[in-house]
Short mmCIF file of C-alpha atoms (C1' of nucleotides) in Angstrom, two decimals:
data_model
loop_
_atom_site.label_atom_id
_atom_site.label_comp_id
_atom_site.label_asym_id
_atom_site.label_seq_id
_atom_site.Cartn_x
_atom_site.Cartn_y
_atom_site.Cartn_z
CA UNK A 250 295.06 9.89 222.83
CA UNK A 251 291.89 10.92 221.16
CA UNK A 252 288.68 9.56 219.80
CA UNK A 253 288.99 6.57 217.53
CA UNK A 254 286.13 5.40 215.38
CA UNK A 255 285.80 2.45 213.05
CA UNK A 256 284.88 3.90 209.68
CA UNK A 257 282.79 1.72 207.40
CA UNK A 258 284.20 3.65 204.44
CA UNK A 259 287.80 2.59 205.07
CA UNK A 260 287.00 -0.53 207.08
CA UNK A 261 289.53 0.66 209.60
CA UNK A 262 289.61 2.22 213.01
CA UNK A 263 290.59 5.84 212.43
CA UNK A 264 291.51 8.86 214.52
CA UNK A 265 288.55 11.16 214.60
CA UNK A 266 289.33 14.53 213.03
CA UNK A 267 286.39 16.91 213.04
CA UNK A 268 285.56 19.18 210.14
CA UNK A 269 285.08 22.02 212.57
CA UNK A 270 286.19 21.65 216.19
CA UNK A 271 283.68 24.26 217.28
CA UNK A 272 280.71 22.27 216.12
CA UNK A 273 280.75 18.51 215.67
CA UNK A 274 277.90 17.14 213.57
CA UNK A 275 276.45 13.67 213.82
CA UNK A 276 273.38 12.06 212.31
CA UNK A 277 271.95 8.72 213.37
CA UNK A 278 269.09 7.07 211.51
CA UNK A 279 266.06 6.99 213.77
CA UNK A 280 262.94 4.89 213.46
CA UNK A 281 260.13 4.75 210.96
CA UNK A 282 257.19 5.27 213.26
CA UNK A 283 254.76 2.58 212.20
CA UNK A 284 255.04 0.07 215.08
CA UNK A 285 256.28 -0.27 218.62
CA UNK A 286 260.02 0.13 219.00
CA UNK A 287 262.05 -3.02 219.61
CA UNK A 288 265.32 -3.74 221.27
CA UNK A 289 267.14 -3.26 217.97
CA UNK A 290 265.89 0.30 217.71
CA UNK A 291 267.13 0.79 221.23
CA UNK A 292 270.56 -0.52 220.39
CA UNK A 293 271.25 1.89 217.57
CA UNK A 294 269.81 4.81 219.51
CA UNK A 295 272.00 3.84 222.45
CA UNK A 296 275.11 3.65 220.31
CA UNK A 297 274.33 7.10 218.95
CA UNK A 298 273.78 8.31 222.49
CA UNK A 299 277.16 7.00 223.61
CA UNK A 300 278.98 8.69 220.76
CA UNK A 301 277.12 11.85 221.64
CA UNK A 302 278.25 11.61 225.27
CA UNK A 303 281.85 11.01 224.28
CA UNK A 304 281.90 13.84 221.76
CA UNK A 305 280.21 16.22 224.18
CA UNK A 306 282.80 15.39 226.78
CA UNK A 307 285.57 16.45 224.43
CA UNK A 308 284.11 19.24 222.30
CA UNK A 309 282.18 22.28 223.38
CA UNK A 310 279.39 21.93 220.84
CA UNK A 311 277.97 18.81 219.27
CA UNK A 312 274.99 18.83 216.91
CA UNK A 313 273.37 15.44 217.19
CA UNK A 314 270.52 14.71 214.80
CA UNK A 315 268.25 11.69 215.10
CA UNK A 316 265.40 11.71 212.64
CA UNK A 317 261.85 10.46 212.75
CA UNK A 318 260.62 8.99 209.48
CA UNK A 319 256.92 9.71 209.35
CA UNK A 320 256.36 9.24 205.63
CA UNK A 321 256.60 5.68 204.39
CA UNK A 322 254.56 2.99 202.71
CA UNK A 323 254.62 0.92 205.88
CA UNK A 324 252.99 3.79 207.75
CA UNK A 325 250.28 3.99 205.13
CA UNK A 326 249.72 0.26 205.49
CA UNK A 327 249.62 0.48 209.27
CA UNK A 328 247.08 3.27 209.10
CA UNK A 329 244.85 1.14 206.90
CA UNK A 330 245.18 -1.83 209.21
CA UNK A 331 244.43 0.13 212.36
CA UNK A 332 241.77 2.10 210.53
CA UNK A 333 243.20 5.44 211.57
CA UNK A 334 244.72 8.30 209.69
CA UNK A 335 248.43 8.54 209.08
CA UNK A 336 248.96 11.32 211.60
CA UNK A 337 247.41 9.35 214.41
CA UNK A 338 249.69 6.43 213.63
CA UNK A 339 252.88 8.43 213.50
CA UNK A 340 251.97 10.41 216.63
CA UNK A 341 251.18 7.28 218.57
CA UNK A 342 254.36 5.44 217.71
CA UNK A 343 256.51 8.50 218.01
CA UNK A 344 255.27 8.96 221.58
CA UNK A 345 256.03 5.36 222.43
CA UNK A 346 259.47 5.62 220.90
CA UNK A 347 260.23 8.77 222.82
CA UNK A 348 259.06 7.41 226.13
CA UNK A 349 260.98 4.16 225.62
CA UNK A 350 264.16 6.08 224.88
CA UNK A 351 263.55 8.21 227.96
CA UNK A 352 263.21 5.09 230.07
CA UNK A 353 266.57 3.97 228.83
CA UNK A 354 267.89 7.40 229.87
CA UNK A 355 269.09 8.40 226.46
CA UNK A 356 269.87 12.07 226.06
CA UNK A 357 267.67 14.13 223.80
CA UNK A 358 269.31 14.74 220.43
CA UNK A 359 269.91 18.35 219.49
CA UNK A 360 267.51 17.94 216.58
CA UNK A 361 264.79 15.39 216.03
CA UNK A 362 263.49 16.30 212.57
CA UNK A 363 260.36 14.78 211.10
CA UNK A 364 260.20 14.18 207.37
CA UNK A 365 256.81 15.83 207.02
CA UNK A 366 258.30 19.11 208.25
CA UNK A 367 260.89 19.03 205.47
CA UNK A 368 258.90 18.38 202.30
CA UNK A 369 259.76 21.74 200.62
CA UNK A 370 263.44 21.15 201.39
CA UNK A 371 263.25 17.64 200.00
CA UNK A 372 261.74 18.97 196.79
CA UNK A 373 264.53 21.53 196.65
CA UNK A 374 267.23 18.90 197.07
CA UNK A 375 265.70 16.64 194.43
CA UNK A 376 265.69 19.59 192.06
CA UNK A 377 269.40 20.04 192.74
CA UNK A 378 270.12 16.38 192.07
CA UNK A 379 268.14 16.53 188.84
CA UNK A 380 270.22 19.48 187.68
CA UNK A 381 273.38 17.54 188.50
CA UNK A 382 272.34 15.11 185.78
CA UNK A 383 272.15 11.88 187.72
CA UNK A 384 268.44 11.25 187.40
CA UNK A 385 265.75 10.19 184.98
CA UNK A 386 261.99 9.89 185.20
CA UNK A 387 260.09 6.71 184.63
CA UNK A 388 256.40 5.90 185.08
CA UNK A 389 256.02 9.10 187.10
CA UNK A 390 258.94 8.33 189.42
CA UNK A 391 262.02 10.48 189.72
CA UNK A 392 264.85 7.97 189.73
CA UNK A 393 268.51 8.17 190.71
CA UNK A 394 270.75 6.69 188.02
CA UNK A 395 273.29 4.52 189.84
CA UNK A 396 275.10 3.58 186.65
CA UNK A 397 275.86 7.18 185.82
CA UNK A 398 277.20 7.79 189.29
CA UNK A 399 280.48 5.90 188.96
CA UNK A 400 281.40 5.96 192.64
CA UNK A 401 278.31 3.95 193.48
CA UNK A 402 279.25 1.13 195.86
CA UNK A 403 281.88 3.14 197.71
CA UNK A 404 280.45 2.51 201.14
CA UNK A 405 279.18 -1.04 200.92
CA UNK A 406 282.05 -2.15 198.65
CA UNK A 407 279.64 -3.68 196.23
CA UNK A 408 280.62 -3.89 192.64
CA UNK A 409 277.62 -3.86 190.37
CA UNK A 410 278.74 -6.83 188.29
CA UNK A 411 279.26 -9.08 191.25
CA UNK A 412 275.89 -8.49 192.76
CA UNK A 413 273.01 -10.66 191.91
CA UNK A 414 270.10 -8.37 191.52
CA UNK A 415 266.55 -9.29 192.14
CA UNK A 416 267.54 -12.55 193.78
CA UNK A 417 264.60 -12.50 196.08
CA UNK A 418 262.27 -10.09 194.41
CA UNK A 419 261.61 -8.98 190.84
CA UNK A 420 263.28 -5.79 189.72
CA UNK A 421 260.69 -3.05 189.36
CA UNK A 422 259.78 -2.26 185.77
CA UNK A 423 260.45 1.45 186.10
CA UNK A 424 264.16 0.93 186.85
CA UNK A 425 266.74 1.25 184.08
CA UNK A 426 269.23 -0.54 186.27
CA UNK A 427 268.27 -2.73 189.24
CA UNK A 428 270.07 -0.61 191.83
CA UNK A 429 268.47 2.66 190.78
CA UNK A 430 266.29 4.11 193.46
CA UNK A 431 263.36 6.46 193.81
CA UNK A 432 263.73 10.08 194.81
CA UNK A 433 260.08 11.02 194.35
CA UNK A 434 257.13 8.77 193.68
CA UNK A 435 253.56 9.54 192.69
CA UNK A 436 250.72 9.22 195.20
CA UNK A 437 247.06 8.59 194.44
CA UNK A 438 244.85 11.56 195.11
CA UNK A 439 243.40 10.02 198.26
CA UNK A 440 246.85 9.00 199.50
CA UNK A 441 249.36 10.87 201.61
CA UNK A 442 251.20 13.29 199.32
CA UNK A 443 252.32 16.77 198.40
CA UNK A 444 252.34 18.82 195.24
CA UNK A 445 255.68 18.97 193.48
CA UNK A 446 257.15 19.87 190.08
CA UNK A 447 256.76 16.16 189.28
CA UNK A 448 253.12 15.98 190.33
CA UNK A 449 251.34 14.99 193.50
CA UNK A 450 253.49 12.48 195.35
CA UNK A 451 255.81 11.69 198.22
CA UNK A 452 259.54 11.31 198.75
CA UNK A 453 261.38 8.02 198.33
CA UNK A 454 263.04 6.35 201.26
CA UNK A 455 266.60 7.68 201.14
CA UNK A 456 266.18 11.30 200.21
CA UNK A 457 264.70 12.46 203.51
CA UNK A 458 267.86 11.79 205.49
CA UNK A 459 270.02 13.67 203.03
CA UNK A 460 267.63 16.60 202.93
CA UNK A 461 267.34 16.94 206.68
CA UNK A 462 271.08 16.69 207.17
CA UNK A 463 271.81 19.30 204.56
CA UNK A 464 269.13 21.61 205.85
CA UNK A 465 270.35 21.43 209.44
CA UNK A 466 274.12 21.53 209.00
CA UNK A 467 274.25 23.62 205.82
CA UNK A 468 274.14 22.54 202.20
CA UNK A 469 277.87 22.74 201.63
CA UNK A 470 278.91 21.35 204.99
CA UNK A 471 280.36 17.90 205.48
CA UNK A 472 278.78 15.79 208.18
CA UNK A 473 281.34 14.44 210.65
CA UNK A 474 279.62 11.21 211.59
CA UNK A 475 276.72 9.25 210.19
CA UNK A 476 275.49 6.05 211.78
CA UNK A 477 272.83 3.42 212.04
CA UNK A 478 272.29 -0.31 212.05
CA UNK A 479 274.50 -2.26 209.71
CA UNK A 480 271.47 -3.48 207.84
CA UNK A 481 271.26 0.09 206.54
CA UNK A 482 274.66 0.09 204.84
CA UNK A 483 273.13 -1.20 201.66
CA UNK A 484 271.16 0.18 200.07
CA UNK A 485 270.08 3.02 202.34
CA UNK A 486 273.39 4.62 203.23
CA UNK A 487 274.96 3.81 199.90
CA UNK A 488 272.12 5.69 198.26
CA UNK A 489 272.32 8.57 200.67
CA UNK A 490 276.00 8.92 199.99
CA UNK A 491 275.46 8.89 196.23
CA UNK A 492 272.73 11.51 196.19
CA UNK A 493 274.38 13.55 198.93
CA UNK A 494 277.55 13.89 196.90
CA UNK A 495 275.54 15.19 193.96
CA UNK A 496 274.24 18.10 195.98
CA UNK A 497 277.53 19.66 196.96
CA UNK A 498 281.17 19.54 195.90
CA UNK A 499 282.10 18.87 199.49
CA UNK A 500 282.11 15.31 200.76
CA UNK A 501 278.80 14.18 202.21
CA UNK A 502 280.15 12.59 205.37
CA UNK A 503 283.58 11.68 206.75
CA UNK A 504 282.92 8.85 209.19
CA UNK A 505 280.27 6.16 208.97
CA UNK A 506 279.63 3.86 211.91
CA UNK A 507 277.32 0.89 211.93
CA UNK A 508 276.14 -1.12 214.88
CA UNK A 509 275.61 -4.86 214.70
CA UNK A 510 272.02 -5.93 214.78
CA UNK A 511 270.27 -7.62 217.66
CA UNK A 512 269.47 -11.27 217.09
CA UNK A 513 266.80 -13.27 218.85
CA UNK A 514 267.20 -17.02 218.66
CA UNK A 515 270.26 -16.20 216.59
CA UNK A 516 268.10 -14.65 213.90
CA UNK A 517 267.32 -11.10 213.02
CA UNK A 518 264.05 -9.99 214.51
CA UNK A 519 261.17 -10.01 212.10
CA UNK A 520 257.45 -10.09 212.36
CA UNK A 521 257.28 -13.16 210.17
CA UNK A 522 259.58 -15.10 212.51
CA UNK A 523 257.65 -13.77 215.47
CA UNK A 524 260.81 -13.02 217.41
CA UNK A 525 260.49 -9.29 217.82
CA UNK A 526 261.37 -8.15 221.33
CA UNK A 527 259.60 -4.90 222.18
CA UNK A 528 261.11 -2.48 224.66
CA UNK A 529 257.68 -1.98 226.15
CA UNK A 530 257.44 -5.67 226.99
CA UNK A 531 260.92 -5.86 228.44
CA UNK A 532 260.20 -2.91 230.70
CA UNK A 533 257.30 -4.77 232.31
CA UNK A 534 259.64 -7.16 234.08
CA UNK A 535 263.08 -5.67 233.82
CA UNK A 536 264.56 -2.45 235.03
CA UNK A 537 265.66 -0.16 232.19
CA UNK A 538 269.13 -0.08 233.69
CA UNK A 539 269.48 -3.84 233.33
CA UNK A 540 268.26 -3.68 229.75
CA UNK A 541 270.77 -0.97 229.05
CA UNK A 542 273.56 -2.88 230.75
CA UNK A 543 272.80 -5.89 228.57
CA UNK A 544 273.03 -3.74 225.45
CA UNK A 545 276.34 -2.31 226.61
CA UNK A 546 277.84 -5.68 227.45
CA UNK A 547 278.77 -6.44 223.88
CA UNK A 548 280.73 -4.25 221.52
CA UNK A 549 278.49 -2.18 219.29
CA UNK A 550 279.89 -3.61 216.07
CA UNK A 551 279.26 -7.20 217.15
CA UNK A 552 275.96 -8.88 216.60
CA UNK A 553 274.15 -9.28 219.91
CA UNK A 554 272.16 -12.42 220.50
CA UNK A 555 269.45 -11.40 222.93
CA UNK A 556 268.85 -14.21 225.42
CA UNK A 557 267.53 -14.57 228.93
CA UNK A 558 271.05 -15.49 229.97
CA UNK A 559 272.43 -12.21 228.73
CA UNK A 560 269.66 -10.34 230.47
CA UNK A 561 269.98 -12.26 233.75
CA UNK A 562 273.68 -11.68 233.72
CA UNK A 563 273.03 -7.97 233.53
CA UNK A 564 270.34 -8.05 236.19
CA UNK A 565 272.76 -9.75 238.58
CA UNK A 566 275.46 -7.17 238.07
CA UNK A 567 273.12 -4.22 238.20
CA UNK A 568 271.62 -5.62 241.40
CA UNK A 569 275.06 -5.85 242.87
CA UNK A 570 275.68 -2.21 242.07
CA UNK A 571 272.29 -1.25 243.44
CA UNK A 572 273.15 -2.98 246.70
CA UNK A 573 276.46 -1.20 246.82
CA UNK A 574 274.86 2.18 246.27
CA UNK A 575 272.11 1.70 248.80
CA UNK A 576 274.65 0.66 251.40
CA UNK A 577 276.70 3.75 250.69
CA UNK A 578 273.78 6.10 250.27
CA UNK A 579 274.42 8.05 253.47
CA UNK A 580 277.91 8.88 252.40
CA UNK A 581 278.43 11.97 250.37
CA UNK A 582 277.97 11.45 246.69
CA UNK A 583 281.15 12.64 245.15
CA UNK A 584 281.84 12.12 241.48
CA UNK A 585 285.50 11.91 240.61
CA UNK A 586 286.10 12.12 236.85
CA UNK A 587 287.93 9.08 235.63
CA UNK A 588 290.01 9.53 232.51
CA UNK A 589 290.70 5.86 232.22
CA UNK A 590 287.04 5.11 231.57
CA UNK A 591 286.83 7.95 229.10
CA UNK A 592 289.82 6.78 227.13
CA UNK A 593 288.51 3.20 227.04
CA UNK A 594 285.31 4.52 225.53
CA UNK A 595 287.08 6.87 223.17
CA UNK A 596 288.70 3.83 221.62
CA UNK A 597 285.83 3.00 219.29
CA UNK A 598 283.31 2.74 222.08
CA UNK A 599 284.71 -0.28 223.87
CA UNK A 600 281.81 -0.71 226.26
CA UNK A 601 282.63 -4.30 227.33
CA UNK A 602 286.06 -3.14 228.44
CA UNK A 603 284.46 -0.13 230.13
CA UNK A 604 282.04 -2.30 232.09
CA UNK A 605 284.89 -4.55 233.05
CA UNK A 606 286.86 -1.57 234.25
CA UNK A 607 283.92 -0.52 236.40
CA UNK A 608 283.75 -3.94 237.94
CA UNK A 609 287.40 -3.79 238.93
CA UNK A 610 286.77 -0.40 240.53
CA UNK A 611 284.01 -1.95 242.59
CA UNK A 612 286.12 -4.91 243.51
CA UNK A 613 288.80 -2.66 244.92
CA UNK A 614 286.48 -0.26 246.64
CA UNK A 615 287.68 -1.26 250.09
CA UNK A 616 291.31 -0.64 249.24
CA UNK A 617 290.74 2.71 247.69
CA UNK A 618 287.89 4.91 248.79
CA UNK A 619 288.09 7.19 245.77
CA UNK A 620 287.07 4.17 243.71
CA UNK A 621 283.49 4.63 244.86
CA UNK A 622 283.45 8.21 243.64
CA UNK A 623 285.00 7.11 240.39
CA UNK A 624 282.41 4.37 240.14
CA UNK A 625 279.64 6.94 240.51
CA UNK A 626 281.22 8.99 237.77
CA UNK A 627 281.56 6.01 235.45
CA UNK A 628 277.98 4.80 235.67
CA UNK A 629 276.81 8.35 235.27
CA UNK A 630 279.03 8.89 232.24
CA UNK A 631 277.57 5.82 230.58
CA UNK A 632 274.06 6.91 231.49
CA UNK A 633 273.48 3.93 233.78
CA UNK A 634 271.29 5.82 236.19
CA UNK A 635 271.40 3.32 239.00
CA UNK A 636 271.25 5.97 241.69
CA UNK A 637 267.94 7.32 240.40
CA UNK A 638 266.62 3.83 239.84
CA UNK A 639 267.06 3.04 243.52
CA UNK A 640 265.16 6.07 244.70
CA UNK A 641 262.34 5.20 242.31
CA UNK A 642 262.08 1.72 243.72
CA UNK A 643 261.90 2.92 247.28
CA UNK A 644 259.13 5.40 246.62
CA UNK A 645 257.04 2.74 244.90
CA UNK A 646 256.81 0.44 247.87
CA UNK A 647 254.04 0.21 250.37
CA UNK A 648 256.19 0.81 253.41
CA UNK A 649 253.67 0.15 256.14
CA UNK A 650 252.75 -3.38 255.20
CA UNK A 651 256.33 -4.39 254.73
CA UNK A 652 257.50 -2.83 257.97
CA UNK A 653 254.64 -4.45 259.87
CA UNK A 654 255.46 -7.89 258.50
CA UNK A 655 259.11 -7.46 259.32
CA UNK A 656 258.22 -6.48 262.86
CA UNK A 657 256.06 -9.58 263.26
CA UNK A 658 258.81 -11.73 261.87
CA UNK A 659 261.38 -10.33 264.24
CA UNK A 660 259.10 -10.96 267.19
CA UNK A 661 258.78 -14.55 266.01
CA UNK A 662 262.53 -14.81 265.63
CA UNK A 663 263.08 -13.55 269.15
CA UNK A 664 260.71 -16.25 270.36
CA UNK A 665 262.66 -18.71 268.23
CA UNK A 666 259.50 -19.43 266.30
CA UNK A 667 261.43 -19.93 263.10
CA UNK A 668 258.61 -21.59 261.22
CA UNK A 669 256.51 -18.48 261.55
CA UNK A 670 259.46 -16.29 260.70
CA UNK A 671 260.08 -18.23 257.53
CA UNK A 672 256.42 -18.07 256.57
CA UNK A 673 256.48 -14.31 256.85
CA UNK A 674 259.59 -14.19 254.76
CA UNK A 675 257.78 -16.21 252.12
CA UNK A 676 254.90 -13.80 252.22
CA UNK A 677 257.22 -10.85 251.77
CA UNK A 678 258.82 -12.66 248.91
CA UNK A 679 255.42 -13.02 247.26
CA UNK A 680 255.14 -9.22 247.57
CA UNK A 681 258.40 -9.02 245.63
CA UNK A 682 260.27 -7.95 248.72
CA UNK A 683 263.58 -9.45 249.72
CA UNK A 684 264.85 -9.13 253.25
CA UNK A 685 268.22 -9.40 254.86
CA UNK A 686 268.94 -9.80 258.57
CA UNK A 687 271.83 -7.55 259.27
CA UNK A 688 272.81 -7.87 262.90
CA UNK A 689 269.69 -6.93 264.84
CA UNK A 690 268.34 -4.91 261.94
CA UNK A 691 266.33 -6.26 259.05
CA UNK A 692 266.69 -4.41 255.77
CA UNK A 693 264.61 -5.01 252.69
CA UNK A 694 264.36 -4.17 249.05
CA UNK A 695 262.42 -4.98 245.92
CA UNK A 696 263.47 -8.12 244.16
CA UNK A 697 266.01 -7.25 241.52
CA UNK A 698 264.90 -6.88 237.96
"C1'" G B 95 275.61 -17.28 193.76
"C1'" G B 96 278.07 -12.47 195.20
"C1'" C B 97 279.35 -9.09 199.12
"C1'" U B 98 280.28 -7.99 204.48
"C1'" A B 99 281.31 -9.62 209.26
"C1'" A B 100 282.31 -13.24 213.01
"C1'" G B 101 283.98 -18.00 215.43
"C1'" U B 102 287.93 -17.74 223.04
"C1'" G B 103 285.30 -21.94 229.11
"C1'" G B 104 277.81 -22.99 230.67
"C1'" C B 105 276.85 -17.50 229.20
"C1'" A B 106 279.06 -12.63 228.21
"C1'" G B 107 283.62 -10.84 226.84
"C1'" A B 108 289.16 -8.67 226.97
"C1'" G B 109 293.80 -9.86 225.18
"C1'" U B 110 298.68 -11.62 223.39
"C1'" G B 111 304.20 -14.38 218.74
"C1'" G B 112 306.04 -17.78 224.32
"C1'" U B 113 299.29 -21.92 226.20
"C1'" A B 114 294.77 -16.71 228.03
"C1'" A B 115 292.10 -10.96 231.97
"C1'" U B 116 287.41 -10.07 234.01
"C1'" G B 117 282.08 -10.46 235.12
"C1'" C B 118 277.78 -13.75 235.66
"C1'" A B 119 276.45 -18.74 236.60
"C1'" G B 120 278.40 -23.39 239.05
"C1'" C B 121 281.07 -25.73 243.10
"C1'" G B 122 283.50 -25.39 248.25
"C1'" G B 123 284.11 -22.40 252.64
"C1'" C B 124 283.35 -18.20 256.25
"C1'" C B 125 279.00 -15.76 258.08
"C1'" U B 126 273.50 -16.85 259.40
"C1'" G B 127 268.43 -20.13 263.55
"C1'" C B 128 267.92 -20.91 258.19
"C1'" A B 129 268.44 -17.61 254.28
"C1'" A B 130 270.09 -13.27 251.65
"C1'" A B 131 274.07 -10.07 250.90
"C1'" G B 132 279.16 -9.77 251.44
"C1'" C B 133 283.97 -11.95 251.66
"C1'" C B 134 287.60 -15.97 250.53
"C1'" G B 135 288.75 -20.09 247.48
"C1'" U B 136 287.85 -23.07 243.03
"C1'" C B 137 286.58 -25.91 238.10
"C1'" A B 138 286.47 -24.78 233.07
"C1'" A B 139 287.92 -22.22 226.67
"C1'" C B 140 291.24 -19.98 221.95
"C1'" G B 141 286.11 -23.92 215.10
"C1'" C B 142 289.11 -27.41 211.77
"C1'" C B 143 293.51 -28.36 208.64
"C1'" G B 144 297.98 -26.82 206.59
"C1'" G B 145 302.10 -23.01 206.24
"C1'" U B 146 305.73 -19.31 208.37
"C1'" U B 147 308.42 -19.52 213.15
"C1'" C B 148 312.71 -22.02 218.10
"C1'" G B 149 307.52 -21.32 219.38
"C1'" A B 150 300.75 -19.41 217.18
"C1'" U B 151 295.08 -18.82 220.14
"C1'" U B 152 297.55 -14.45 218.10
"C1'" C B 153 300.55 -13.86 211.24
"C1'" C B 154 299.32 -16.30 206.13
"C1'" G B 155 296.22 -19.76 203.20
"C1'" A B 156 292.32 -23.32 202.48
"C1'" C B 157 288.09 -25.41 204.75
"C1'" C B 158 283.84 -25.69 208.03
"C1'" U B 159 280.11 -23.15 210.73
"C1'" U B 160 277.11 -18.87 211.97
"C1'" A B 161 274.90 -14.14 211.09
"C1'" G B 162 273.75 -9.88 208.04
"C1'" C B 163 273.07 -7.57 203.18
"C1'" C B 164 271.79 -8.21 197.79
"C1'" U B 165 263.44 -6.42 198.94
"C1'" C B 166 261.60 -2.99 203.55
"C1'" C B 167 264.54 -3.03 207.99
"C1'" A B 168 268.00 -0.02 213.72
#
RNA sequence: GGCUAAGUGGCAGAGUGGUAAUGCAGCGGCCUGCAAAGCCGUCAACGCCGGUUCGAUUCCGACCUUAGCCUCCA
C-alpha cells in the first residue's frame, strides 16, 4: 500500500513515487487576490491541504507551496473600480483569503509566495526561456511560441489542429499562432510595472507560477505534485508545463492533480450569472466544519453542485458528531491512529469513503470503545475540528439568561404548567438555544449550523 | 465544432460479471407531559439502445443528457 494519485498527464491513477523521499514538493495554484474568495477557491485549497496532510503523514519533510497572485489585469481593474491603489486591493483580499482559509482550518503552506516579491526571478526565467529559442517579441510583448514547442498539448491532450481557436473571442493581433501566450507585457508609465530588458512592464499570467516554483525548489529540480482547479488545465497549466520544460533539462513536474469545480445551480460560478457563493457569506450562518464536511462529501475530481441540500446534509451529520463529542467530553480524549482511514485517503483522496468509514465507526461505538478514540483521530486527521468548534460555541453563549429560563421552565414543569414550559422553550429557541430534558436534568446547546 | 469528464433511490455517494454498501431526508415504533436526542425497524435507484456472456449496473459500441475547457477563472 502507498499513496495513489490520479495523474492528469497519464489520465490514470498512479503509485506516487517521489523524486526525493527526504523532501516532497507540491505546488497548488492559489488565488488572484482581486475579490472575496468563494467556495471554489476553498475547494482547491482544501484538496491541496488534504494532500499535504497525507504526504506529511508519510514523509518527514513536505514542501507545500500555495501562491498568491498579486499582479494581474483584474487587480488593476478592481483598484480602479474601488478607487484605491493596487497594494490596498491585494492586501485587503489577501487578508480575507487567509482568514477564510483559517476558518476552514487549513494548514499553513510551507511557502506562500507573492508574485511581486519575485519579479527579478521572473525576469531571470524569461531570459532563460528566450535563450532556449522558444520565444519571439511582438508589439512589445515577449511571446512563447507554442508551435515551436512540439510537445505543446501534452497535459490537456489538445492537438492544435483539432482546436477551434478564437471561438468566443478574437485572436490577439500580436500572436503568431492563436495559442501563443505572453511572458512579459508592456505597462503604461502610470500603470503597475517594473523595468526589464524588454522595457517597463509586467509578467504574463503563467510565468509567475513557474518562476516561484523554480526559485523555491531549485531550478533543476522536478516538482513532485502540481495541482489546481480543472479549469486551469488549459491553458494555464499547459503553458506552465511548456515554459517550465524550457528552463531545465529535467522534467517540470511528475504528477498533476486537478479538482472538479464547484457548481451553483449546476453552473460554474461567475459574476455575470450572479451565482458566486462567498465563503464569508456562508460563514455567517454555517459552521466552518459543516462547510468543510460538505466539500469533503464528494470526491475531489467530481464536480460538486453546491446546494442547500448538500449543506443541510452536512450540518445534520456534523451536529450528530457534535452531540456525540459533548456527551463524551468528560471522558479522556484519546486519539488512536487508524490506518484504515489513512489508507482510504491514500487511495487518491477518497474522502466520501473516508467519511463513510467514520460514520460506521460512530455507529459501532457502543460495541467497541476504541472506536471513539479512532473517531477522534479520524476527524482530526481530516482537519474537521469538531472538538474545538464545540468549545467555541459554549464560550459564546450568555449562560445566565439561558440557565435562568431553564430553571423557570423546570419549575413550571414540576407544577405541570406545560403551557408555560412550552412558551419558555419557544423563547429559548428564538435565542437559538435548543434544550433537551434528560431525566431530571435539562441540557442545552446552540442550534446546529 | 473540437477536446475533457460524468450519468446509481428525494439528496449525497461506495461498489461489483451473478440485480447494489452507507449517510442524510422520509415513514413507523420505543422513549418523552409534549418535544429533542438516542435507539430499533422500514420504503426507494444502476440514462437509453444494441453487442459479448449462461448471466451486465459492472466489459464493448452507438445514442441521449449534463458540466467544464477552447477568453480570464480554483
